[in-house]
Amino acid sequence: MDLRFTAEEEAFRRDVRAFIRDNLDPVTHHKMLDGRTPSKAEIVAWQRTLNARGWATPSWPKEAGGPGFSVVERYIFLDELHQAPAPEPISFNVSMIGPVLAAFGTAAQKERFLAATANIDIWWAQGFSEPGAGSDLAALRTSARRDGDHYVVSGHKIWQGMAHHADWMFTLVRTDQQAPKKQMGISFLLIDLRLPGVTIRPIVTIDGRHEVNEVFLDEVRVPVDCLVGEENKGWDVTKFLLSNERTGIARIGMTKHLVRRVKRLAGADEAVLRKVAALEAELKILEITQLRILDAQRGSNAADPRSSVLKLKGVELRQAASELLLEAAGPAALEIASDEDPLGEDDAEWLGSIMPNYGILRAASIYGGSSEVQKTIVAKTLLGLS
Amino acid sequence: MNFDYSDDQRMLKDSIDRLVGERYPFDKRADHGAEPRGFSEAVWREMVELGLTMLPFEESLGGLGLGGVEMMIVGEAVGRGLLLEPLLPSVVLAGTAIAYGAAPAVAEAQLAAIMSGETLAALADRATIAAHADAGGIRLDGRAAVVLGGDHAELFVLPAGDSAWIVPADAPGLAVRGYRLHGGGGAADLTLDGVRVDETARIALPAVTRALEAGVAFLAAEAAGAMRAALDTTVDYLKTREQFGKAIGTNQALQHRAAEMLVEVEQAASAAIFAALVAGETDAAERARSTAAVKAVIGKTGRFVAQSAIQLHGGIGVSQEHVISHYFRRLTAIGMLLGGTDAQLKRLAALGGFTGSEQHLRAA
Ligand SMILES: Cc1cc2nc3c(=O)[nH]c(=O)nc-3n(C[C@H](O)[C@H](O)[C@H](O)COP(=O)(O)OP(=O)(O)OC[C@H]3O[C@@H](n4cnc5c(N)ncnc54)[C@H](O)[C@@H]3O)c2cc1C
C-alpha cells in the first residue's frame, strides 16, 4: 500500500494549479473566493479558457473530445478547481449531457451537439424533476405525443438550475402512458428552449438568488431527431447519467476552501478553532476514503455503490463547514448583502455570502439523491438489508 | 408549581393570536417587509393599541406592570407569525434598560415615547465605547456593531465605561449605518466620534444586563413559537406529500427525524418558560446562569429544527416562496443574536453550571 500519488500525477497537479493561477480572470476568482456566484459571461469565459486547453470536459472519453484523463487525473483536476476556487465545468453540460450523448447519441447528434456543449455555445438545463416527481423521479408526468416528425410535449418541470441561462434542456418525458411499469414509458428528449410553448419562471431560493426555475411546456413541438436512445428506453439513459461522474462527489476541495475561510475569520476564537480541527480530522480521513474508492476504479468504469458513502460524508462535512463559517463570522454575517455589491480589497474577507451559502447548502443533501435516499441505497446494496 | 395560563393571560394570547392570524398570513409578510422601515406601520400601531409596547413596564412608569409569562405569550406569537415589528429592540431591549436604569423622570419621559410607538429605540450589545469626563460633560468615542433595530432608531442606549448612555440618533458625532438582517428586522453599525452626553443620559449598567436577559427570554419565546410552527408545517407536509405512491411520512426514517424535532421543540418550549419565570428572580447570578443556559439550548434546538424542517421538505424547503425557508433564517439569526451558543456555554461554565461536583448526599 502507498498513499502517494505518482510523480506524473504530482506534476499534473502542479500544471493544473499553474494554469488556473495564470488564466483565471481575477474578478471571477475574487467572486469565487468571496462565495459569490459569477455571472454567466464569466462562467462561459472560464469554460472556454479550459476548452482551449483541452480541459473543459474532464470526464469525457477521448473520442468525444475529452482529454482522456485517468480517474485519478480527473480527481486531481476537479480538486484543484475546487480549492482554487474556480468555477467547475458546468455540470449540466459536462457531467450530464455530454457523456450521455457520447454513449447514446446518434452520429448526427454527436456532430451537432458535442463540441458546442464543450464550448458552452449551448448551455444545457436539466429537465428531470417535476412537482410530483422528486425522489420518485419515475413518477414524472410530462407527456410527449408523437405527431408526424415531432413530439408534442406538455408538462411542468421544476428546479431547473440556470435554465434562464440555458439554450437547451435535456428532458424526461412520458411517451407510453400504458407501460406496465412507470420506468418503462419514459423517453429522453432534447428540447430547444426557444421553441414556442416554453415558459421559464424564476424561483428565488433561501439565499435570495435566482438560480433555479420552473419550466412550463405547453404543446411544444420537438423534432423526433431530438430523441436520445430509443423511445421508451429513457430510463436506461437516466440511470447512466445519474451514476456517471461520481469522482468529485465528496467535494473535498470545496470544503477545504471553506475551512481556510473559517480559519482566517476565527482568529483566536478557541471554540471555533477546536470545531474546525474536528472537521479537518474527518475531512482528511474522508480524503483517504475517496482515494481508496478512486484506486478501486482505476481501469474500471463500473459505478461504485460506495460513492453514496462519499456523498453522505462529503455533504455532511461541507454543510458543517458552512455552518462553522457562519459562527466564525458572527452576527455581522446577518447583514443582507448582494452578489452584485462591489468587490472589496484583495484579501479582505467578504461576509455577504456566508449566511446565504449556509442556507442554500442545505439543498446539497436534497438534490443529487437526498441523504435519505442515499442511506437506503447503502442499506440495500452495501449491507444487503431490504 | 403551576404551568397554566391565568384567565388574563389566556385573553392576551387570544388577542395576539388573532392579530397574527389576521395581519400576518405568510403571503402578506413580504409586503410588510417591503414597507420603508421594513415592517408594517399599521400592524405596529395595532400592537401599540393592544398595549403590547406597555406590557412589561411598571405602572408607575405608565406601563401595564405585567411579567415574563405575558412577554413569552407575545414572543411565541411573534415567532410563529415571523413578525417584523420592532418590539424586541425598542421595547424589550432599550425599553427595559431605560426602565431599570435611568433616573425616574427620564425613564418616564423616554418610555412614554417608546410605548406610544412613536419613538423607536435600540440597545447596543456589542459595543466598544470609551467614556471620558471633561469640562464639557461626558464624551463618547468608539463603535458598536449589529445594533438590533438601529436602522430606524431615534434613540440609542450605548454601554460605555461603567454606565450606559441614552444617545439620540441625530447627536453630533454619531454616524449610523443601517441595514436589513437575514431573518427579518434591521440593525446598524455605529461610530461615535466625540459624542456629548450629560448626567441625565446615564443608565446604570445592571439595567443593561436586565435588558439583555429580557431580550434572551423574548428570543427564546420567539424561537419556541417558530420551531413549533416549523414542526407543524413539516408534519402536515409529511402527511400530504406523496412519493413512491405513498405519503413520505410513512417512511420510518422521516418519522424518526420528525420525532427528534418534537423532542427539541419541547426543550425549546421549556427554555422559553424557564426564561420567562426566571426574569423575576432577584439573584443576579441565578439569572445569569439561567439566561446562558436558555440561550445555548434555543441555539442548538433551533438549528436542528430548522435544518430538519428543510430536509424533510425536500427542494421546496429552500424556496423563498415557502415559509420554511423563513423559519430557517429567523431561527439561524436568533441563534446568533445576543450571544451565540459558544459564548453562552463559556459563560455558563465560568458561572459553574447548575450542579456542583460535590457528592449529593454530603450537601446540606
Ligand atoms: C437547489 C436545487 C437545484 C436543483 N436542480 C435541479 C435541476 O437542475 N434539474 C432537475 O431536474 N432537478 C433539480 N433539483 C431537484 C432535485 O433533484 C429534487 O429536489 C430532489 O430529487 C428531491 O425531490 P423533492 O424536492 O421533490 O423532495 P421529495 O422527494 O418530496 O422529498 C422530501 C423528503 O422526503 C424524503 N424522501 C422521499 N422519498 C423517501 C423514501 N422513499 N424514503 C425516505 N425518505 C424519502 C426526501 O429525502 C426528503 O427528505 C434541484 C433541487 C434543488 C433544491
PDB file of C-alpha atoms and ligand atoms in Angstrom, chain A residues 92 125-131 133-136 158-161 205 212 360 363 365-373 376, chain B residues 237-238 241-244 246 248 251 253-254 310-316 318, ligand 1:
ATOM      1  CA  PHE A  92     -25.316  20.003 -16.869  1.00  0.00           C
ATOM      2  CA  ALA A 125     -30.546  22.728 -18.365  1.00  0.00           C
ATOM      3  CA  GLN A 126     -31.609  19.509 -16.685  1.00  0.00           C
ATOM      4  CA  GLY A 127     -35.354  18.969 -17.037  1.00  0.00           C
ATOM      5  CA  PHE A 128     -35.938  15.965 -14.820  1.00  0.00           C
ATOM      6  CA  SER A 129     -37.826  16.913 -11.640  1.00  0.00           C
ATOM      7  CA  GLU A 130     -41.496  17.777 -11.551  1.00  0.00           C
ATOM      8  CA  PRO A 131     -43.745  18.956  -8.739  1.00  0.00           C
ATOM      9  CA  ALA A 133     -41.679  13.658  -9.173  1.00  0.00           C
ATOM     10  CA  GLY A 134     -38.675  14.437  -6.959  1.00  0.00           C
ATOM     11  CA  SER A 135     -37.059  11.491  -5.221  1.00  0.00           C
ATOM     12  CA  ASP A 136     -39.568   9.384  -7.127  1.00  0.00           C
ATOM     13  CA  ILE A 158     -39.393  22.340 -11.587  1.00  0.00           C
ATOM     14  CA  TRP A 159     -35.967  23.182 -10.089  1.00  0.00           C
ATOM     15  CA  GLN A 160     -34.128  23.676 -13.372  1.00  0.00           C
ATOM     16  CA  GLY A 161     -30.797  25.136 -12.312  1.00  0.00           C
ATOM     17  CA  THR A 205     -34.233  30.478  -3.117  1.00  0.00           C
ATOM     18  CA  VAL A 212     -33.453  27.640 -10.230  1.00  0.00           C
ATOM     19  CA  ILE A 360     -28.588  27.085   0.134  1.00  0.00           C
ATOM     20  CA  ALA A 363     -30.043  21.694  -0.594  1.00  0.00           C
ATOM     21  CA  SER A 365     -28.444  16.865   0.999  1.00  0.00           C
ATOM     22  CA  ILE A 366     -31.621  17.059  -1.109  1.00  0.00           C
ATOM     23  CA  TYR A 367     -30.504  17.140  -4.743  1.00  0.00           C
ATOM     24  CA  GLY A 368     -28.407  14.514  -6.478  1.00  0.00           C
ATOM     25  CA  GLY A 369     -30.123  11.830  -4.383  1.00  0.00           C
ATOM     26  CA  SER A 370     -31.226  13.041  -0.939  1.00  0.00           C
ATOM     27  CA  SER A 371     -29.368  11.790   2.116  1.00  0.00           C
ATOM     28  CA  GLU A 372     -32.347   9.609   2.997  1.00  0.00           C
ATOM     29  CA  VAL A 373     -32.306   8.054  -0.466  1.00  0.00           C
ATOM     30  CA  THR A 376     -31.475   3.490   1.568  1.00  0.00           C
TER      31      THR A 376
ATOM     32  CA  TYR B 237     -46.232  18.061   4.685  1.00  0.00           C
ATOM     33  CA  LEU B 238     -45.144  14.562   5.683  1.00  0.00           C
ATOM     34  CA  ARG B 241     -46.617  14.886   0.151  1.00  0.00           C
ATOM     35  CA  GLU B 242     -46.601  11.638  -1.800  1.00  0.00           C
ATOM     36  CA  GLN B 243     -43.594   9.939  -3.406  1.00  0.00           C
ATOM     37  CA  PHE B 244     -43.366   6.299  -4.472  1.00  0.00           C
ATOM     38  CA  LYS B 246     -47.459   6.864  -0.528  1.00  0.00           C
ATOM     39  CA  ILE B 248     -43.484  10.402   2.603  1.00  0.00           C
ATOM     40  CA  ASN B 251     -41.086   6.261   5.887  1.00  0.00           C
ATOM     41  CA  ALA B 253     -36.525   7.445   8.615  1.00  0.00           C
ATOM     42  CA  LEU B 254     -38.626  10.582   8.282  1.00  0.00           C
ATOM     43  CA  ILE B 310     -35.830  21.919   5.256  1.00  0.00           C
ATOM     44  CA  GLN B 311     -34.519  18.408   4.823  1.00  0.00           C
ATOM     45  CA  LEU B 312     -37.947  16.848   5.271  1.00  0.00           C
ATOM     46  CA  HIS B 313     -39.498  19.294   2.822  1.00  0.00           C
ATOM     47  CA  GLY B 314     -37.025  18.493   0.082  1.00  0.00           C
ATOM     48  CA  GLY B 315     -36.426  21.158  -2.566  1.00  0.00           C
ATOM     49  CA  ILE B 316     -39.479  23.234  -1.727  1.00  0.00           C
ATOM     50  CA  VAL B 318     -35.223  26.111   0.188  1.00  0.00           C
TER      51      VAL B 318
HETATM   52  C1  LIG C   1     -31.110  23.905  -5.388  1.00  0.00           C
HETATM   53  C2  LIG C   1     -31.702  22.787  -6.190  1.00  0.00           C
HETATM   54  C3  LIG C   1     -31.300  22.597  -7.508  1.00  0.00           C
HETATM   55  C4  LIG C   1     -31.866  21.580  -8.280  1.00  0.00           C
HETATM   56  N1  LIG C   1     -31.533  21.469  -9.605  1.00  0.00           N
HETATM   57  C5  LIG C   1     -32.232  20.604 -10.388  1.00  0.00           C
HETATM   58  C6  LIG C   1     -32.052  20.603 -11.809  1.00  0.00           C
HETATM   59  O1  LIG C   1     -31.243  21.366 -12.346  1.00  0.00           O
HETATM   60  N2  LIG C   1     -32.816  19.784 -12.557  1.00  0.00           N
HETATM   61  C7  LIG C   1     -33.720  18.930 -12.008  1.00  0.00           C
HETATM   62  O2  LIG C   1     -34.381  18.222 -12.746  1.00  0.00           O
HETATM   63  N3  LIG C   1     -33.913  18.900 -10.660  1.00  0.00           N
HETATM   64  C8  LIG C   1     -33.195  19.715  -9.848  1.00  0.00           C
HETATM   65  N4  LIG C   1     -33.417  19.736  -8.489  1.00  0.00           N
HETATM   66  C9  LIG C   1     -34.461  18.865  -7.929  1.00  0.00           C
HETATM   67  C10 LIG C   1     -33.929  17.752  -7.060  1.00  0.00           C
HETATM   68  O3  LIG C   1     -33.461  16.729  -7.850  1.00  0.00           O
HETATM   69  C11 LIG C   1     -35.079  17.322  -6.128  1.00  0.00           C
HETATM   70  O4  LIG C   1     -35.256  18.354  -5.182  1.00  0.00           O
HETATM   71  C12 LIG C   1     -34.795  16.016  -5.446  1.00  0.00           C
HETATM   72  O5  LIG C   1     -34.921  14.979  -6.339  1.00  0.00           O
HETATM   73  C13 LIG C   1     -35.752  15.766  -4.259  1.00  0.00           C
HETATM   74  O6  LIG C   1     -37.076  15.846  -4.673  1.00  0.00           O
HETATM   75  P1  LIG C   1     -38.145  16.774  -3.942  1.00  0.00           P
HETATM   76  O7  LIG C   1     -37.541  18.102  -3.759  1.00  0.00           O
HETATM   77  O8  LIG C   1     -39.402  16.666  -4.660  1.00  0.00           O
HETATM   78  O9  LIG C   1     -38.293  16.145  -2.485  1.00  0.00           O
HETATM   79  P2  LIG C   1     -39.120  14.831  -2.098  1.00  0.00           P
HETATM   80  O10 LIG C   1     -38.737  13.730  -2.981  1.00  0.00           O
HETATM   81  O11 LIG C   1     -40.545  15.185  -1.987  1.00  0.00           O
HETATM   82  O12 LIG C   1     -38.517  14.544  -0.669  1.00  0.00           O
HETATM   83  C14 LIG C   1     -38.965  15.164   0.524  1.00  0.00           C
HETATM   84  C15 LIG C   1     -38.315  14.465   1.681  1.00  0.00           C
HETATM   85  O13 LIG C   1     -38.739  13.097   1.696  1.00  0.00           O
HETATM   86  C16 LIG C   1     -37.610  12.237   1.669  1.00  0.00           C
HETATM   87  N5  LIG C   1     -37.984  11.010   0.966  1.00  0.00           N
HETATM   88  C17 LIG C   1     -38.594  10.905  -0.227  1.00  0.00           C
HETATM   89  N6  LIG C   1     -38.779   9.607  -0.522  1.00  0.00           N
HETATM   90  C18 LIG C   1     -38.264   8.887   0.502  1.00  0.00           C
HETATM   91  C19 LIG C   1     -38.135   7.497   0.777  1.00  0.00           C
HETATM   92  N7  LIG C   1     -38.599   6.584  -0.059  1.00  0.00           N
HETATM   93  N8  LIG C   1     -37.538   7.122   1.937  1.00  0.00           N
HETATM   94  C20 LIG C   1     -37.073   8.057   2.821  1.00  0.00           C
HETATM   95  N9  LIG C   1     -37.176   9.382   2.590  1.00  0.00           N
HETATM   96  C21 LIG C   1     -37.754   9.786   1.450  1.00  0.00           C
HETATM   97  C22 LIG C   1     -36.526  13.020   0.999  1.00  0.00           C
HETATM   98  O14 LIG C   1     -35.247  12.537   1.316  1.00  0.00           O
HETATM   99  C23 LIG C   1     -36.789  14.397   1.575  1.00  0.00           C
HETATM  100  O15 LIG C   1     -36.256  14.463   2.860  1.00  0.00           O
HETATM  101  C24 LIG C   1     -32.832  20.715  -7.704  1.00  0.00           C
HETATM  102  C25 LIG C   1     -33.205  20.904  -6.368  1.00  0.00           C
HETATM  103  C26 LIG C   1     -32.662  21.922  -5.616  1.00  0.00           C
HETATM  104  C27 LIG C   1     -33.130  22.095  -4.205  1.00  0.00           C
END
